[in-house]
């Protein structure tokens, strides 16, 4: 097991020699430059050396004459980037889906947005772009101005045709009472048993990644915050953290602690939202109302600390915008303490013992540890399947390295386990905020950084409420980024639903699906 | 009869929520409206899953290319009379996503809109206020002659509402 840096790098060096170039401390622990074809062997060697190896993201880049394909790979406690290059004309690269099924969605997205064909994983139609988007126009390439693209009439796709024989296709979405957001899932059933699930994402695709390239870094901080209205602080933090890594900036400690408060409040209200939503999906509306009633005081705390209920915009490049008012501390502590002592025991009792919840959640959508690793799932979904993967522990960011907290892991792998991971994390979040308020260091909350960011690239992984959130930023020395890549947790988690839903009853689809805490505005960006 | 119909519509409007490519911020606030703190069901407002039963369409989001056609279809399925409320800066004018390649920049590019509620996202109170304003526009409150009891004017309905709202805000702070 190559669990530390030197092992994995020396293993690759000895195995591949001159075929690859290794740049240490670039884009994670090391960047590995490999040709088309060799990248497959490198990734295979990494998987064989470390069972926890998986794909974090695949980034497409446009260098003009060439297109870059960056495979961001995570191992037990490190991040690596495999850099491959393909020509712009007729770009083709070997797929890695056959050795790691979790890469499927990542590859499809790069194909749709950059036109890079992954040999062995070709597909027809669009994956995130709209159905009426013309074929052969790739919006993220530098020579394309996607705002001037003329849309075409919507073509008929195989996806929309009804099933044959005794199977029936049930279309869920885009407008559906169980989904707050538009996304389509076509579920094929034989009797009541699900045999196939086909997703059609892209209903919320707004083109944020391309738009960041034409706005300044400060404007982008607010733009990426609006990738998602629930885990917004995580998105703005992910972006500013990545930019600060390019700067190599030393952000004041007080700012880092204040950021943790914002991030944990984000996690708190997001988890409560999901825990309630799961009850709604199984028809337990009373408990849903209880969860949402008790979420409101947390929203008030977000408002108290940042000035706004939803979009706090606390993060800025170089620190935070707003200090904690000492007069607010007693109120924050009182609300959190009230939640912990008065509300938590009730919710815990419900999720542990309530027969309705157990019946609808136990042994539903069971994801084994092997599948969880193969599909590169993240966050509570992974931790519910006995994969101890919490970025706050693996690679601490902000002030997490100095804060004691427990990593929650359940072994069952079913819906019930995933929801209980979240319930336990609610309590951990409260403890973290308590600790941070007690140990808040003094000092400035912000350092001034220039508007133009020096040339360079960086990645950042942070633990959003739904799991690992990945940011990649490449700067070209101006005040606008050259490329911003966002890999959101739901994007990584949807493949697990496509697997676990099969063979189960159609009635269990909602409760199984909501246990991923799906967020489509994140997924599509 | 016409009066009775208007009365029924205004006193119990059924709303349909459609997300046309929003970031979830406004959508969560709409759900928050239905939960105990804001509880719009006491005003007769009910979230209805089917467009065929809905009176008011609450649209959030900047309308993506993929959603535009569906939004039109959902609107066409609603029975007359129907009203559209654009919730949030994106639904009103594109908001932060104005100028992005895959959005149309506002609900009114696709369907007619009766009321705009700006904000990113608008507070639940603002959404309630917007809906009440729309309902008042549909059926303007009749001006009653003020009765005088011992020289003190009895407040009309429209005067009572703001007072109640003020008390609520004070109580919160």
XYZ file of C-alpha atoms in Angstrom, chain A residues 129-133 139-140 146-147 151 154 174-175 177 180-182 200 202-208 210-211 215 223 226-230 273 288-289 292-293 295-296 300 303 308-311 519 521, chain B residues 16-25 27-29 31-32 34-38 41 48-51 62 64-67 69-70 74 95-104 120-121 123-125 172:
98
model
C -25.856 21.138 -22.956
C -29.446 21.629 -24.031
C -31.041 19.335 -26.590
C -31.354 22.179 -29.088
C -27.645 22.999 -28.917
C -18.686 26.166 -25.705
C -15.655 25.883 -23.451
C -21.162 30.540 -27.110
C -23.419 33.580 -26.708
C -29.870 27.011 -31.551
C -34.907 19.898 -30.816
C -38.235 17.908 -15.207
C -41.281 19.324 -13.440
C -43.549 17.353 -7.160
C -37.439 20.942 -6.361
C -35.265 21.318 -9.399
C -35.708 20.370 -13.023
C -30.750 13.538 -18.346
C -28.315 19.817 -17.877
C -31.629 21.525 -17.164
C -29.859 23.945 -14.839
C -26.729 24.353 -16.955
C -26.059 28.084 -16.977
C -22.498 28.029 -18.285
C -20.850 29.342 -15.135
C -17.237 29.771 -19.237
C -18.686 32.959 -17.772
C -15.379 38.413 -15.333
C -20.810 34.267 -9.467
C -24.479 31.236 -6.967
C -23.642 27.809 -8.328
C -25.757 26.554 -5.468
C -28.090 28.347 -3.110
C -27.649 25.811 -0.324
C -32.931 20.605 5.043
C -40.449 17.359 7.670
C -42.200 20.354 9.206
C -37.742 22.900 8.833
C -39.145 24.694 11.853
C -33.825 25.015 10.739
C -35.124 28.575 10.880
C -31.239 33.491 11.630
C -28.189 36.237 8.870
C -28.097 37.762 4.742
C -30.301 34.699 5.128
C -29.011 32.757 2.179
C -26.169 34.456 0.325
C -28.461 19.295 -5.807
C -27.883 23.342 -9.755
C -47.286 25.818 -8.780
C -43.561 26.122 -8.394
C -41.366 25.779 -11.451
C -37.599 25.968 -11.321
C -36.360 27.143 -14.693
C -32.688 26.831 -13.873
C -32.340 28.519 -10.504
C -29.579 28.007 -7.994
C -31.935 26.629 -5.313
C -31.744 29.750 -3.186
C -36.634 27.469 -4.237
C -35.635 26.731 -0.678
C -37.172 30.042 0.380
C -40.416 25.748 0.620
C -39.600 27.718 3.766
C -44.824 26.506 3.660
C -43.117 25.549 6.887
C -44.214 26.594 10.376
C -42.372 29.912 10.684
C -43.953 31.584 7.654
C -51.305 28.013 4.137
C -49.979 22.323 -5.945
C -47.978 19.702 -7.808
C -49.951 19.735 -11.060
C -50.111 22.685 -13.464
C -32.889 32.641 -15.318
C -32.018 27.923 -19.365
C -32.310 26.864 -23.005
C -33.250 23.360 -21.938
C -35.994 24.603 -19.587
C -39.653 24.851 -23.796
C -40.841 23.079 -20.630
C -46.282 24.070 -18.154
C -29.522 38.508 -12.332
C -25.940 37.380 -11.916
C -26.369 35.063 -14.898
C -27.300 37.822 -17.351
C -25.183 37.315 -20.453
C -24.316 33.660 -19.874
C -24.606 31.517 -22.975
C -27.200 29.027 -21.844
C -29.770 31.321 -20.223
C -32.404 33.567 -21.745
C -31.150 37.254 -4.382
C -32.985 35.451 -3.003
C -36.794 37.005 1.804
C -39.868 34.875 2.530
C -41.600 38.025 3.798
C -38.191 39.287 15.905
